[in-house]
Amino acid sequence: EKAFSHNSALCFVIIPEGVETIGNYAFDYCDNLVVVDFPSTLKKIGDSAFEGCYLSSVGWKEGLEEIGANAFSRYGVQTLSLPTTVKTIGEAAFKNGSIRKLYIGKNIESIGPEAFANNFLDRVELLTDRMIQIDETAFAGNTNDTYVYLRWNVPYDVYKDYEHLFLNIYEGYTYLYIQ
């Protein structure tokens, strides 16, 4: 926890293989940190681990399962493709960022409140065949017209319970496609 917090000397970080958890606030507010590369052994990124770091490049690896609350607030990358192994995305995990395109993989189980709030999303792809928990504010405050592609292998009566999450939470127009 807080291992490198507020360290303005850091600009590039490679987390070595063998590391399974990045603690809470580990790199928060490292103002010059723009590049981070994760190992395939990483399972969890703690709360606020990279909050306030305007990252422009992140080396995501399969194996990551949990992203904590506020972990990447102010995320600078415009396209975010999360590893398919991610199961949980915490509250405000990517809030106030620059994300335009978002791809969430098949093992997702829950997306917390305001997880992707206040970005510039114009495309979201959610690829899963299981029921997931999506907080009603998970995508709030995105101002672009947003195309949401749901690739769910779930019955329509189940899907319709989720439809309002995507149709009512954006400030721009939202177009919903079911594949």
PDB file of C-alpha atoms in Angstrom:
ATOM      1  CA  GLU A   1       0.000   0.000   0.000  1.00  0.00           C
ATOM      2  CA  LYS A   2       1.176   3.507  -0.962  1.00  0.00           C
ATOM      3  CA  ALA A   3       4.534   2.063  -2.086  1.00  0.00           C
ATOM      4  CA  PHE A   4       5.173   4.763  -4.712  1.00  0.00           C
ATOM      5  CA  SER A   5       2.314   7.149  -3.960  1.00  0.00           C
ATOM      6  CA  HIS A   6       2.797  10.741  -5.202  1.00  0.00           C
ATOM      7  CA  ASN A   7       6.193   9.923  -6.763  1.00  0.00           C
ATOM      8  CA  SER A   8       6.595  12.396  -9.625  1.00  0.00           C
ATOM      9  CA  ALA A   9       9.905  10.827 -10.736  1.00  0.00           C
ATOM     10  CA  LEU A  10       8.182   7.733 -12.145  1.00  0.00           C
ATOM     11  CA  CYS A  11       7.218   7.770 -15.816  1.00  0.00           C
ATOM     12  CA  PHE A  12       7.490   4.107 -16.887  1.00  0.00           C
ATOM     13  CA  VAL A  13       6.827   1.052 -14.683  1.00  0.00           C
ATOM     14  CA  ILE A  14       7.193  -2.658 -15.441  1.00  0.00           C
ATOM     15  CA  ILE A  15       5.629  -4.829 -12.756  1.00  0.00           C
ATOM     16  CA  PRO A  16       7.692  -8.063 -12.631  1.00  0.00           C
ATOM     17  CA  GLU A  17       6.358 -11.583 -13.129  1.00  0.00           C
ATOM     18  CA  GLY A  18       5.368 -13.215  -9.859  1.00  0.00           C
ATOM     19  CA  VAL A  19       3.505 -10.167  -8.523  1.00  0.00           C
ATOM     20  CA  GLU A  20      -0.133 -11.133  -7.899  1.00  0.00           C
ATOM     21  CA  THR A  21      -1.506  -7.973  -6.263  1.00  0.00           C
ATOM     22  CA  ILE A  22      -0.875  -4.266  -6.585  1.00  0.00           C
ATOM     23  CA  GLY A  23      -1.874  -2.703  -3.286  1.00  0.00           C
ATOM     24  CA  ASN A  24      -4.240   0.158  -2.608  1.00  0.00           C
ATOM     25  CA  TYR A  25      -2.800   3.591  -3.530  1.00  0.00           C
ATOM     26  CA  ALA A  26       0.448   1.948  -4.724  1.00  0.00           C
ATOM     27  CA  PHE A  27       1.051   4.455  -7.546  1.00  0.00           C
ATOM     28  CA  ASP A  28      -1.679   7.035  -6.962  1.00  0.00           C
ATOM     29  CA  TYR A  29      -0.973  10.559  -8.149  1.00  0.00           C
ATOM     30  CA  CYS A  30       2.351   9.773  -9.776  1.00  0.00           C
ATOM     31  CA  ASP A  31       1.902  12.795 -12.026  1.00  0.00           C
ATOM     32  CA  ASN A  32       4.422  11.769 -14.681  1.00  0.00           C
ATOM     33  CA  LEU A  33       3.593   8.076 -14.860  1.00  0.00           C
ATOM     34  CA  VAL A  34       2.318   7.406 -18.381  1.00  0.00           C
ATOM     35  CA  VAL A  35       3.288   3.787 -19.150  1.00  0.00           C
ATOM     36  CA  VAL A  36       2.749   0.660 -17.067  1.00  0.00           C
ATOM     37  CA  ASP A  37       3.176  -2.995 -18.022  1.00  0.00           C
ATOM     38  CA  PHE A  38       1.551  -5.762 -15.991  1.00  0.00           C
ATOM     39  CA  PRO A  39       2.715  -9.371 -15.583  1.00  0.00           C
ATOM     40  CA  SER A  40       0.617 -12.383 -16.473  1.00  0.00           C
ATOM     41  CA  THR A  41       0.682 -13.377 -12.776  1.00  0.00           C
ATOM     42  CA  LEU A  42      -1.261 -10.258 -11.697  1.00  0.00           C
ATOM     43  CA  LYS A  43      -4.699 -11.126 -10.253  1.00  0.00           C
ATOM     44  CA  LYS A  44      -5.788  -7.942  -8.460  1.00  0.00           C
ATOM     45  CA  ILE A  45      -5.245  -4.205  -8.766  1.00  0.00           C
ATOM     46  CA  GLY A  46      -6.167  -2.492  -5.500  1.00  0.00           C
ATOM     47  CA  ASP A  47      -8.316   0.548  -4.817  1.00  0.00           C
ATOM     48  CA  SER A  48      -6.894   3.811  -6.186  1.00  0.00           C
ATOM     49  CA  ALA A  49      -3.717   1.985  -7.265  1.00  0.00           C
ATOM     50  CA  PHE A  50      -3.206   4.288 -10.282  1.00  0.00           C
ATOM     51  CA  GLU A  51      -5.696   7.033  -9.473  1.00  0.00           C
ATOM     52  CA  GLY A  52      -4.599  10.400 -10.776  1.00  0.00           C
ATOM     53  CA  CYS A  53      -2.050   8.917 -13.206  1.00  0.00           C
ATOM     54  CA  TYR A  54      -2.875  10.011 -16.736  1.00  0.00           C
ATOM     55  CA  LEU A  55      -1.665   6.761 -18.280  1.00  0.00           C
ATOM     56  CA  SER A  56      -1.275   6.703 -22.052  1.00  0.00           C
ATOM     57  CA  SER A  57      -0.177   3.074 -22.412  1.00  0.00           C
ATOM     58  CA  VAL A  58      -1.011   0.024 -20.334  1.00  0.00           C
ATOM     59  CA  GLY A  59       0.214  -3.507 -21.030  1.00  0.00           C
ATOM     60  CA  TRP A  60      -2.761  -5.613 -19.924  1.00  0.00           C
ATOM     61  CA  LYS A  61      -2.237  -9.371 -19.592  1.00  0.00           C
ATOM     62  CA  GLU A  62      -4.656 -12.263 -19.271  1.00  0.00           C
ATOM     63  CA  GLY A  63      -4.906 -13.465 -15.665  1.00  0.00           C
ATOM     64  CA  LEU A  64      -6.121 -10.200 -14.107  1.00  0.00           C
ATOM     65  CA  GLU A  65      -9.420 -10.816 -12.288  1.00  0.00           C
ATOM     66  CA  GLU A  66     -10.208  -7.781 -10.147  1.00  0.00           C
ATOM     67  CA  ILE A  67      -9.857  -4.024 -10.646  1.00  0.00           C
ATOM     68  CA  GLY A  68     -10.499  -2.061  -7.460  1.00  0.00           C
ATOM     69  CA  ALA A  69     -12.449   1.131  -6.819  1.00  0.00           C
ATOM     70  CA  ASN A  70     -10.931   4.247  -8.418  1.00  0.00           C
ATOM     71  CA  ALA A  71      -8.001   2.128  -9.621  1.00  0.00           C
ATOM     72  CA  PHE A  72      -7.576   4.061 -12.880  1.00  0.00           C
ATOM     73  CA  SER A  73      -9.504   7.309 -12.415  1.00  0.00           C
ATOM     74  CA  ARG A  74      -8.345   9.780 -15.105  1.00  0.00           C
ATOM     75  CA  TYR A  75      -7.287   6.955 -17.426  1.00  0.00           C
ATOM     76  CA  GLY A  76      -5.760   8.529 -20.542  1.00  0.00           C
ATOM     77  CA  VAL A  77      -6.048   5.768 -23.135  1.00  0.00           C
ATOM     78  CA  GLN A  78      -8.873   6.120 -25.675  1.00  0.00           C
ATOM     79  CA  THR A  79      -9.344   2.407 -26.378  1.00  0.00           C
ATOM     80  CA  LEU A  80      -9.628   0.002 -23.456  1.00  0.00           C
ATOM     81  CA  SER A  81      -9.655  -3.751 -24.093  1.00  0.00           C
ATOM     82  CA  LEU A  82      -9.739  -5.462 -20.742  1.00  0.00           C
ATOM     83  CA  PRO A  83      -8.352  -8.987 -20.406  1.00  0.00           C
ATOM     84  CA  THR A  84     -11.060 -11.625 -20.798  1.00  0.00           C
ATOM     85  CA  THR A  85     -10.175 -12.908 -17.309  1.00  0.00           C
ATOM     86  CA  VAL A  86     -11.467  -9.754 -15.553  1.00  0.00           C
ATOM     87  CA  LYS A  87     -14.423 -10.632 -13.311  1.00  0.00           C
ATOM     88  CA  THR A  88     -14.922  -7.502 -11.205  1.00  0.00           C
ATOM     89  CA  ILE A  89     -14.606  -3.807 -12.012  1.00  0.00           C
ATOM     90  CA  GLY A  90     -14.927  -1.654  -8.896  1.00  0.00           C
ATOM     91  CA  GLU A  91     -16.680   1.618  -8.217  1.00  0.00           C
ATOM     92  CA  ALA A  92     -15.375   4.530 -10.320  1.00  0.00           C
ATOM     93  CA  ALA A  93     -12.513   2.308 -11.538  1.00  0.00           C
ATOM     94  CA  PHE A  94     -12.120   4.240 -14.821  1.00  0.00           C
ATOM     95  CA  LYS A  95     -14.078   7.394 -13.995  1.00  0.00           C
ATOM     96  CA  ASN A  96     -13.160  10.764 -15.540  1.00  0.00           C
ATOM     97  CA  GLY A  97     -11.008   9.319 -18.282  1.00  0.00           C
ATOM     98  CA  SER A  98     -10.596   9.615 -22.037  1.00  0.00           C
ATOM     99  CA  ILE A  99     -12.028   6.239 -23.032  1.00  0.00           C
ATOM    100  CA  ARG A 100     -13.898   6.195 -26.341  1.00  0.00           C
ATOM    101  CA  LYS A 101     -13.948   2.478 -27.121  1.00  0.00           C
ATOM    102  CA  LEU A 102     -14.448  -0.160 -24.447  1.00  0.00           C
ATOM    103  CA  TYR A 103     -14.270  -3.938 -24.775  1.00  0.00           C
ATOM    104  CA  ILE A 104     -15.243  -6.092 -21.797  1.00  0.00           C
ATOM    105  CA  GLY A 105     -14.676  -9.846 -22.017  1.00  0.00           C
ATOM    106  CA  LYS A 106     -16.616 -12.995 -21.367  1.00  0.00           C
ATOM    107  CA  ASN A 107     -15.778 -13.600 -17.682  1.00  0.00           C
ATOM    108  CA  ILE A 108     -17.109 -10.323 -16.309  1.00  0.00           C
ATOM    109  CA  GLU A 109     -19.390 -10.766 -13.287  1.00  0.00           C
ATOM    110  CA  SER A 110     -19.897  -7.236 -11.970  1.00  0.00           C
ATOM    111  CA  ILE A 111     -19.392  -3.618 -13.003  1.00  0.00           C
ATOM    112  CA  GLY A 112     -19.582  -1.200 -10.086  1.00  0.00           C
ATOM    113  CA  PRO A 113     -21.142   2.251  -9.671  1.00  0.00           C
ATOM    114  CA  GLU A 114     -19.691   4.906 -11.987  1.00  0.00           C
ATOM    115  CA  ALA A 115     -17.043   2.432 -13.184  1.00  0.00           C
ATOM    116  CA  PHE A 116     -16.848   4.148 -16.596  1.00  0.00           C
ATOM    117  CA  ALA A 117     -18.593   7.426 -15.758  1.00  0.00           C
ATOM    118  CA  ASN A 118     -17.590  10.708 -17.367  1.00  0.00           C
ATOM    119  CA  ASN A 119     -15.575   9.361 -20.272  1.00  0.00           C
ATOM    120  CA  PHE A 120     -16.207   9.904 -24.002  1.00  0.00           C
ATOM    121  CA  LEU A 121     -17.568   6.473 -24.842  1.00  0.00           C
ATOM    122  CA  ASP A 122     -18.905   6.031 -28.349  1.00  0.00           C
ATOM    123  CA  ARG A 123     -18.569   2.234 -28.505  1.00  0.00           C
ATOM    124  CA  VAL A 124     -19.012  -0.399 -25.792  1.00  0.00           C
ATOM    125  CA  GLU A 125     -18.778  -4.123 -26.489  1.00  0.00           C
ATOM    126  CA  LEU A 126     -19.854  -6.445 -23.726  1.00  0.00           C
ATOM    127  CA  LEU A 127     -19.109 -10.032 -24.665  1.00  0.00           C
ATOM    128  CA  THR A 128     -20.501 -12.505 -22.176  1.00  0.00           C
ATOM    129  CA  ASP A 129     -22.805 -15.469 -21.941  1.00  0.00           C
ATOM    130  CA  ARG A 130     -23.523 -15.163 -18.240  1.00  0.00           C
ATOM    131  CA  MET A 131     -25.665 -12.967 -16.062  1.00  0.00           C
ATOM    132  CA  ILE A 132     -23.746 -10.050 -14.641  1.00  0.00           C
ATOM    133  CA  GLN A 133     -24.361  -7.231 -12.190  1.00  0.00           C
ATOM    134  CA  ILE A 134     -24.140  -3.789 -13.769  1.00  0.00           C
ATOM    135  CA  ASP A 135     -24.759  -0.806 -11.528  1.00  0.00           C
ATOM    136  CA  GLU A 136     -27.214   1.646 -13.059  1.00  0.00           C
ATOM    137  CA  THR A 137     -24.585   4.431 -12.883  1.00  0.00           C
ATOM    138  CA  ALA A 138     -21.757   2.340 -14.360  1.00  0.00           C
ATOM    139  CA  PHE A 139     -21.723   4.325 -17.628  1.00  0.00           C
ATOM    140  CA  ALA A 140     -23.217   7.629 -16.429  1.00  0.00           C
ATOM    141  CA  GLY A 141     -22.083  10.994 -17.721  1.00  0.00           C
ATOM    142  CA  ASN A 142     -20.750   9.928 -21.112  1.00  0.00           C
ATOM    143  CA  THR A 143     -21.645  12.672 -23.565  1.00  0.00           C
ATOM    144  CA  ASN A 144     -21.026  11.099 -26.976  1.00  0.00           C
ATOM    145  CA  ASP A 145     -23.587   9.201 -28.989  1.00  0.00           C
ATOM    146  CA  THR A 146     -22.844   5.682 -27.843  1.00  0.00           C
ATOM    147  CA  TYR A 147     -23.162   2.410 -29.707  1.00  0.00           C
ATOM    148  CA  VAL A 148     -23.517  -0.475 -27.279  1.00  0.00           C
ATOM    149  CA  TYR A 149     -22.987  -3.972 -28.638  1.00  0.00           C
ATOM    150  CA  LEU A 150     -24.187  -6.718 -26.348  1.00  0.00           C
ATOM    151  CA  ARG A 151     -23.101 -10.191 -27.293  1.00  0.00           C
ATOM    152  CA  TRP A 152     -25.067 -12.057 -24.714  1.00  0.00           C
ATOM    153  CA  ASN A 153     -26.220 -15.593 -25.023  1.00  0.00           C
ATOM    154  CA  VAL A 154     -29.148 -14.978 -22.676  1.00  0.00           C
ATOM    155  CA  PRO A 155     -32.921 -15.155 -23.249  1.00  0.00           C
ATOM    156  CA  TYR A 156     -34.690 -11.907 -24.204  1.00  0.00           C
ATOM    157  CA  ASP A 157     -36.721 -11.819 -20.979  1.00  0.00           C
ATOM    158  CA  VAL A 158     -33.434 -11.733 -19.060  1.00  0.00           C
ATOM    159  CA  TYR A 159     -31.841  -9.166 -21.380  1.00  0.00           C
ATOM    160  CA  LYS A 160     -34.789  -6.750 -21.171  1.00  0.00           C
ATOM    161  CA  ASP A 161     -34.089  -6.290 -17.447  1.00  0.00           C
ATOM    162  CA  TYR A 162     -30.724  -4.757 -18.427  1.00  0.00           C
ATOM    163  CA  GLU A 163     -31.811  -2.689 -21.412  1.00  0.00           C
ATOM    164  CA  HIS A 164     -32.568   0.435 -19.351  1.00  0.00           C
ATOM    165  CA  LEU A 165     -28.992   0.546 -18.097  1.00  0.00           C
ATOM    166  CA  PHE A 166     -27.745   1.371 -21.547  1.00  0.00           C
ATOM    167  CA  LEU A 167     -30.663   3.349 -22.902  1.00  0.00           C
ATOM    168  CA  ASN A 168     -31.098   5.788 -20.015  1.00  0.00           C
ATOM    169  CA  ILE A 169     -27.666   6.483 -18.580  1.00  0.00           C
ATOM    170  CA  TYR A 170     -25.898   8.379 -21.332  1.00  0.00           C
ATOM    171  CA  GLU A 171     -26.410  12.068 -21.910  1.00  0.00           C
ATOM    172  CA  GLY A 172     -25.938  11.595 -25.669  1.00  0.00           C
ATOM    173  CA  TYR A 173     -27.949   9.268 -27.865  1.00  0.00           C
ATOM    174  CA  THR A 174     -27.470   5.558 -27.298  1.00  0.00           C
ATOM    175  CA  TYR A 175     -27.962   2.927 -29.954  1.00  0.00           C
ATOM    176  CA  LEU A 176     -28.311  -0.629 -28.688  1.00  0.00           C
ATOM    177  CA  TYR A 177     -27.455  -3.684 -30.758  1.00  0.00           C
ATOM    178  CA  ILE A 178     -27.978  -7.257 -29.630  1.00  0.00           C
ATOM    179  CA  GLN A 179     -25.859  -9.869 -31.395  1.00  0.00           C
TER     180      GLN A 179
END
